[in-house]
Short mmCIF file of C-alpha atoms in Angstrom, two decimals:
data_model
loop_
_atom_site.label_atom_id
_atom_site.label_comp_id
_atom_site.label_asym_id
_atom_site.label_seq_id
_atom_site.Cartn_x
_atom_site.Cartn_y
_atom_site.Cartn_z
CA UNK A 1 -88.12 -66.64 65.96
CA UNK A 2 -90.91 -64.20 64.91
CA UNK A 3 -92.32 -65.63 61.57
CA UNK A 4 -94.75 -62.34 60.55
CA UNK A 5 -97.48 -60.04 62.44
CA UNK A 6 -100.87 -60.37 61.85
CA UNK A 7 -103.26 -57.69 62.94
CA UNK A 8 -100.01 -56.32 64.52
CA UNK A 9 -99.49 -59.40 66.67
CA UNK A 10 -96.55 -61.08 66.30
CA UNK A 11 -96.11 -64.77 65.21
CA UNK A 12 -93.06 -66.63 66.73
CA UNK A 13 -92.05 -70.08 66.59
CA UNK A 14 -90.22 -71.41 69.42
CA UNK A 15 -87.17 -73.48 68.88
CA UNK A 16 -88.93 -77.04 70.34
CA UNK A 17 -91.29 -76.48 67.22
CA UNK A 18 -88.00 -77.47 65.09
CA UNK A 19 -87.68 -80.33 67.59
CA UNK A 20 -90.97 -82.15 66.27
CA UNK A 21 -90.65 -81.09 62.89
CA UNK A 22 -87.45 -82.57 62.19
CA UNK A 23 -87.67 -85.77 64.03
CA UNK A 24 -90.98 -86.20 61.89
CA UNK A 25 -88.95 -85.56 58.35
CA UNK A 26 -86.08 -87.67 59.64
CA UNK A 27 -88.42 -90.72 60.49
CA UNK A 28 -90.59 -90.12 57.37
CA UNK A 29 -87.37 -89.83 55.25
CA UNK A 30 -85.45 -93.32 56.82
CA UNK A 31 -89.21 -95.01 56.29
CA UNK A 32 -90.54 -93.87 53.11
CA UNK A 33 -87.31 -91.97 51.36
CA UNK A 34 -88.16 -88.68 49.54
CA UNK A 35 -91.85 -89.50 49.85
CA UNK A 36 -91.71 -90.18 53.49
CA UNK A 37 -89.88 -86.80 53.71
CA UNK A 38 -92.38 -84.69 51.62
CA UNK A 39 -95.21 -86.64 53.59
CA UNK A 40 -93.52 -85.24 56.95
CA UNK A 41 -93.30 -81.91 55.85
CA UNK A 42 -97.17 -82.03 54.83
CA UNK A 43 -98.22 -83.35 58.03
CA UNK A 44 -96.38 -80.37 60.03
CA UNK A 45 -97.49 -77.51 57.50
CA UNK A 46 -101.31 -78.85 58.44
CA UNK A 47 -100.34 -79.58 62.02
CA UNK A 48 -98.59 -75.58 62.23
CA UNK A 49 -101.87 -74.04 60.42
CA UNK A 50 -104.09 -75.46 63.01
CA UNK A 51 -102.50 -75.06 65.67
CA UNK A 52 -101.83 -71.04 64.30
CA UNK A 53 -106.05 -70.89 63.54
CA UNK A 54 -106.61 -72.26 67.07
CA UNK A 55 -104.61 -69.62 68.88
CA UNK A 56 -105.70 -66.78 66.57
CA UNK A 57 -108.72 -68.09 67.74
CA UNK A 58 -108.41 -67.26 71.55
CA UNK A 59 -106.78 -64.10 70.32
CA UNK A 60 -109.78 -62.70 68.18
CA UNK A 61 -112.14 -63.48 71.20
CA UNK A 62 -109.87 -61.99 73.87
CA UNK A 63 -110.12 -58.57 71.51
CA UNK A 64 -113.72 -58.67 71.74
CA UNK A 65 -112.78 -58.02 75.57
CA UNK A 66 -110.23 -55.47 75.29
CA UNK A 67 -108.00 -57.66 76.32
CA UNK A 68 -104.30 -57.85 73.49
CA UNK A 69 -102.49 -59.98 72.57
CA UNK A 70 -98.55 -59.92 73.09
CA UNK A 71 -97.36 -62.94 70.73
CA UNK A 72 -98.16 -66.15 69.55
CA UNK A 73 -96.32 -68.93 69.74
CA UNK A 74 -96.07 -72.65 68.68
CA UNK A 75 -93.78 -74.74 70.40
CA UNK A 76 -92.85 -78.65 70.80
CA UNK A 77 -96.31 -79.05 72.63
CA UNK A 78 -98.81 -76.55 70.52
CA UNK A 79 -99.14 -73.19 71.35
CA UNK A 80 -99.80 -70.29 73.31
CA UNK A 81 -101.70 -67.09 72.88
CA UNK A 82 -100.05 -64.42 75.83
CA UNK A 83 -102.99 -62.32 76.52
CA UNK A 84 -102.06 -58.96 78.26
CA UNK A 85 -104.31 -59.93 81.24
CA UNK A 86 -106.50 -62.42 82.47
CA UNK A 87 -110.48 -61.79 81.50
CA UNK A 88 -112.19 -60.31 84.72
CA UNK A 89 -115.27 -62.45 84.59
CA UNK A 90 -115.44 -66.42 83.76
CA UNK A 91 -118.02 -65.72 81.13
CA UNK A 92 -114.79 -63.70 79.44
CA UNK A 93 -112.83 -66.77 80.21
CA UNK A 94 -115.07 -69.65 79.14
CA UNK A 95 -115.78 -67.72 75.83
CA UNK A 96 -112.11 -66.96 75.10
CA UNK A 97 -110.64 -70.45 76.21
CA UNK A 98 -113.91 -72.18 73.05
CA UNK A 99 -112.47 -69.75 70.69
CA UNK A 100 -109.45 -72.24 69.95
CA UNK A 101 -111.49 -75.42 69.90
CA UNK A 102 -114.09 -73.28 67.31
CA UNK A 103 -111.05 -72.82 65.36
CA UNK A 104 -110.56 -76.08 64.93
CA UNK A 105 -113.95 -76.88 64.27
CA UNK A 106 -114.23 -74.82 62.00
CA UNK A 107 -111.03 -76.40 59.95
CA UNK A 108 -112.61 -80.05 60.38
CA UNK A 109 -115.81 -78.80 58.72
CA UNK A 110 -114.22 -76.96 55.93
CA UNK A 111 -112.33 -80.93 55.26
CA UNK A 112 -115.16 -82.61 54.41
CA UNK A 113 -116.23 -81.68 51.38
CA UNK A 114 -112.90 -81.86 50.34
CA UNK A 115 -112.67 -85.27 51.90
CA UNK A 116 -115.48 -86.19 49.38
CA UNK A 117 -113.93 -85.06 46.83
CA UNK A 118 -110.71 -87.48 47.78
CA UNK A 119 -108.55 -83.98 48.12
CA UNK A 120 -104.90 -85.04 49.14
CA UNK A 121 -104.70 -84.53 52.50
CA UNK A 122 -108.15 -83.68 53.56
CA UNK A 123 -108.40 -86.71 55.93
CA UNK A 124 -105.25 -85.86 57.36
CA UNK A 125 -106.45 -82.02 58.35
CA UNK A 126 -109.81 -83.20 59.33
CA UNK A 127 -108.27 -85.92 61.73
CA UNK A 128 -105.60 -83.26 63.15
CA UNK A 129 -108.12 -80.68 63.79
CA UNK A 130 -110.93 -83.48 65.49
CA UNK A 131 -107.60 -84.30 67.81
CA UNK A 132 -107.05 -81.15 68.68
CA UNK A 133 -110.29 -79.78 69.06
CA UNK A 134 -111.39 -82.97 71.33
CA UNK A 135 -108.45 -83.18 73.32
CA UNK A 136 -107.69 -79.09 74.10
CA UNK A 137 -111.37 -79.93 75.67
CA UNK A 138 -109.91 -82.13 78.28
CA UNK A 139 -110.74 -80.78 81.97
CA UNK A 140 -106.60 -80.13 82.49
CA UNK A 141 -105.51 -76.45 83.39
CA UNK A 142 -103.86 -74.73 81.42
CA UNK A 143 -105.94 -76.31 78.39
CA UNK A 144 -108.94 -75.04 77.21
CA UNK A 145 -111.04 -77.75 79.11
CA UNK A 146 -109.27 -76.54 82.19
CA UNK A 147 -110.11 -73.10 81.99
CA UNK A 148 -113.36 -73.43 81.22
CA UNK A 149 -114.18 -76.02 84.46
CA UNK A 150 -112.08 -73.36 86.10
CA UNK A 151 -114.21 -70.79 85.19
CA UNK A 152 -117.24 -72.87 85.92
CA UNK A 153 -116.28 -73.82 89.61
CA UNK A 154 -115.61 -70.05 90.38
CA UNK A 155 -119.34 -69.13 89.13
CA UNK A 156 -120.37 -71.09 92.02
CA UNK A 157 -117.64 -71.51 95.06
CA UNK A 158 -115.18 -68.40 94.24
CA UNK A 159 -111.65 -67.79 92.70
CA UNK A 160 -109.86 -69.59 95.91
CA UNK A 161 -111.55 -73.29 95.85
CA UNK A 162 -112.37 -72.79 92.14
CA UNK A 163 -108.51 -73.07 91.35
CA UNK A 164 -107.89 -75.51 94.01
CA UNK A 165 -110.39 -78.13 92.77
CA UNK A 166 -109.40 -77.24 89.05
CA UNK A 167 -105.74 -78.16 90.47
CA UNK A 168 -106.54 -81.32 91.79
CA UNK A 169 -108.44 -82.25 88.83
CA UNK A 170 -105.70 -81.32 86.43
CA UNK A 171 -103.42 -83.75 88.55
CA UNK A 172 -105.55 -86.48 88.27
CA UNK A 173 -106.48 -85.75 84.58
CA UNK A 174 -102.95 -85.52 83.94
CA UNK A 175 -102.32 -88.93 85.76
CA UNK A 176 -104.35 -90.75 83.04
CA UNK A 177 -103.01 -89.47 80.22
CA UNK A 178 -100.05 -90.71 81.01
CA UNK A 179 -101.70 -94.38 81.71
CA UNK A 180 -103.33 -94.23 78.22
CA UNK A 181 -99.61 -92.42 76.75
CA UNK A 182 -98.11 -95.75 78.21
CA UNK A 183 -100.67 -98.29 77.08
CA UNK A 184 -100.40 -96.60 73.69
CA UNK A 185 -96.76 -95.71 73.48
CA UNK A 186 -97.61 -92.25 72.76
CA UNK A 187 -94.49 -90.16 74.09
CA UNK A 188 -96.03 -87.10 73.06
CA UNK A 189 -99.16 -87.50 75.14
CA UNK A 190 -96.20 -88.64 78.19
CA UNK A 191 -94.93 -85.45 77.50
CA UNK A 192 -98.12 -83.46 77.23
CA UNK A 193 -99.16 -85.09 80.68
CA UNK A 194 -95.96 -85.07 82.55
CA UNK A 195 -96.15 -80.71 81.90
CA UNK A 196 -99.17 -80.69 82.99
CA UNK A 197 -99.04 -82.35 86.46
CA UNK A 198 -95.73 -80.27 87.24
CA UNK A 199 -97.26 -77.36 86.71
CA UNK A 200 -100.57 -78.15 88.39
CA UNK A 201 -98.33 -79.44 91.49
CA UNK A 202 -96.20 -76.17 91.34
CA UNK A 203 -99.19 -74.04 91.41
CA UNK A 204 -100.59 -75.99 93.83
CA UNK A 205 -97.55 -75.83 96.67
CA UNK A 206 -97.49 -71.93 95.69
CA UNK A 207 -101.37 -71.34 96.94
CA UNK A 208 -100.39 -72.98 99.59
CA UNK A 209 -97.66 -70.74 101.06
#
């Protein structure tokens, strides 16, 4: 569902967002009522805006490039800026993959002033934006971590080994954070790492043939 354009590109919202959002009002509303409810919808307004900021993010930089951007799009597990092509140096790609963690940088300093001033909900958006930025940090491909070592390894061994060391660390990477989504009973963080090591293992069997 496209939402609005801005700076003519489109911004959609995929139908797994409505997944998360309403199993967050439901629990809110059977825990806390009305107020639970209201508290849900807070949460995922903040949660939407930063995840939104951080993919605008990656967007703005990829202009800077020349490179467009076709859509972007929040779904059950964040978002996703589609670039028209991939950046033709790793400088291009380290710099665009930063731009969403910035984002969200930029968000957690904005909270703490407010924070200080006990704003309602200014702890909440500095805590979601710290998460985010932190954790789209971790060395996984796709993520912005990922990309980066990614674009780090092919500075120094080439495109070829570059991906096929960034592969086997997004496996691996992926394997813990579904040890720590288990210790913690995180199913989200299950979810996040169960994506990521099928896709690293599907990329990985198609280099291979």
């Amino acid at each position: 569902m496209t939402l609005f354009e801005f700076d003519g590109v489109p911004i959609r919202l995929h139908f797994t967002f409505f997944i998360i959002a309403i199993a967050y009002i439901i629990m809110g509303a059977f825990n806390l009522g009305l107020t639970g409810a209201v508290m849900a919808v807070t949460l995922i307004s903040m949660l939407f805006g930063s995840v939104l900021l951080h993919e605008m993010g990656h967007a703005a930089m990829a202009r800077r490039f020349g490179i467009g951007t076709r859509a972007i799009t929040l779904h059950l597990l964040g978002g996703l800026a589609s670039i028209e092509r991939e950046p033709e140096t790793p400088k291009e790609e380290i710099y665009i993959a930063l731009a969403g963690p910035a984002g969200n940088l930029v968000l957690f300093v904005v909270s703490l002033p407010l924070m200080y001033f006990h704003l309602p909900g200014a702890s909440d958006m500095a805590l979601i934006n710290a998460i985010m930025g932190i954790f789209n940090l971790f060395p996984a491909y796709p993520m912005d971590g990922g990309r980066v070592l990614k674009a780090l390894l092919q500075m120094r061994y080439g495109v070829r080994k570059a991906k096929k060391i960034s592969l086997q660390v997004t496996v691996a990477s992926s394997i813990v954070l579904a040890l720590v989504g288990l210790y913690l009973g995180w199913i989200g963080l299950l979810l996040v790492a169960g994506f990521l090591f099928i896709l690293a293992r599907a990329m990985q069997k198609h280099s291979t043939t």
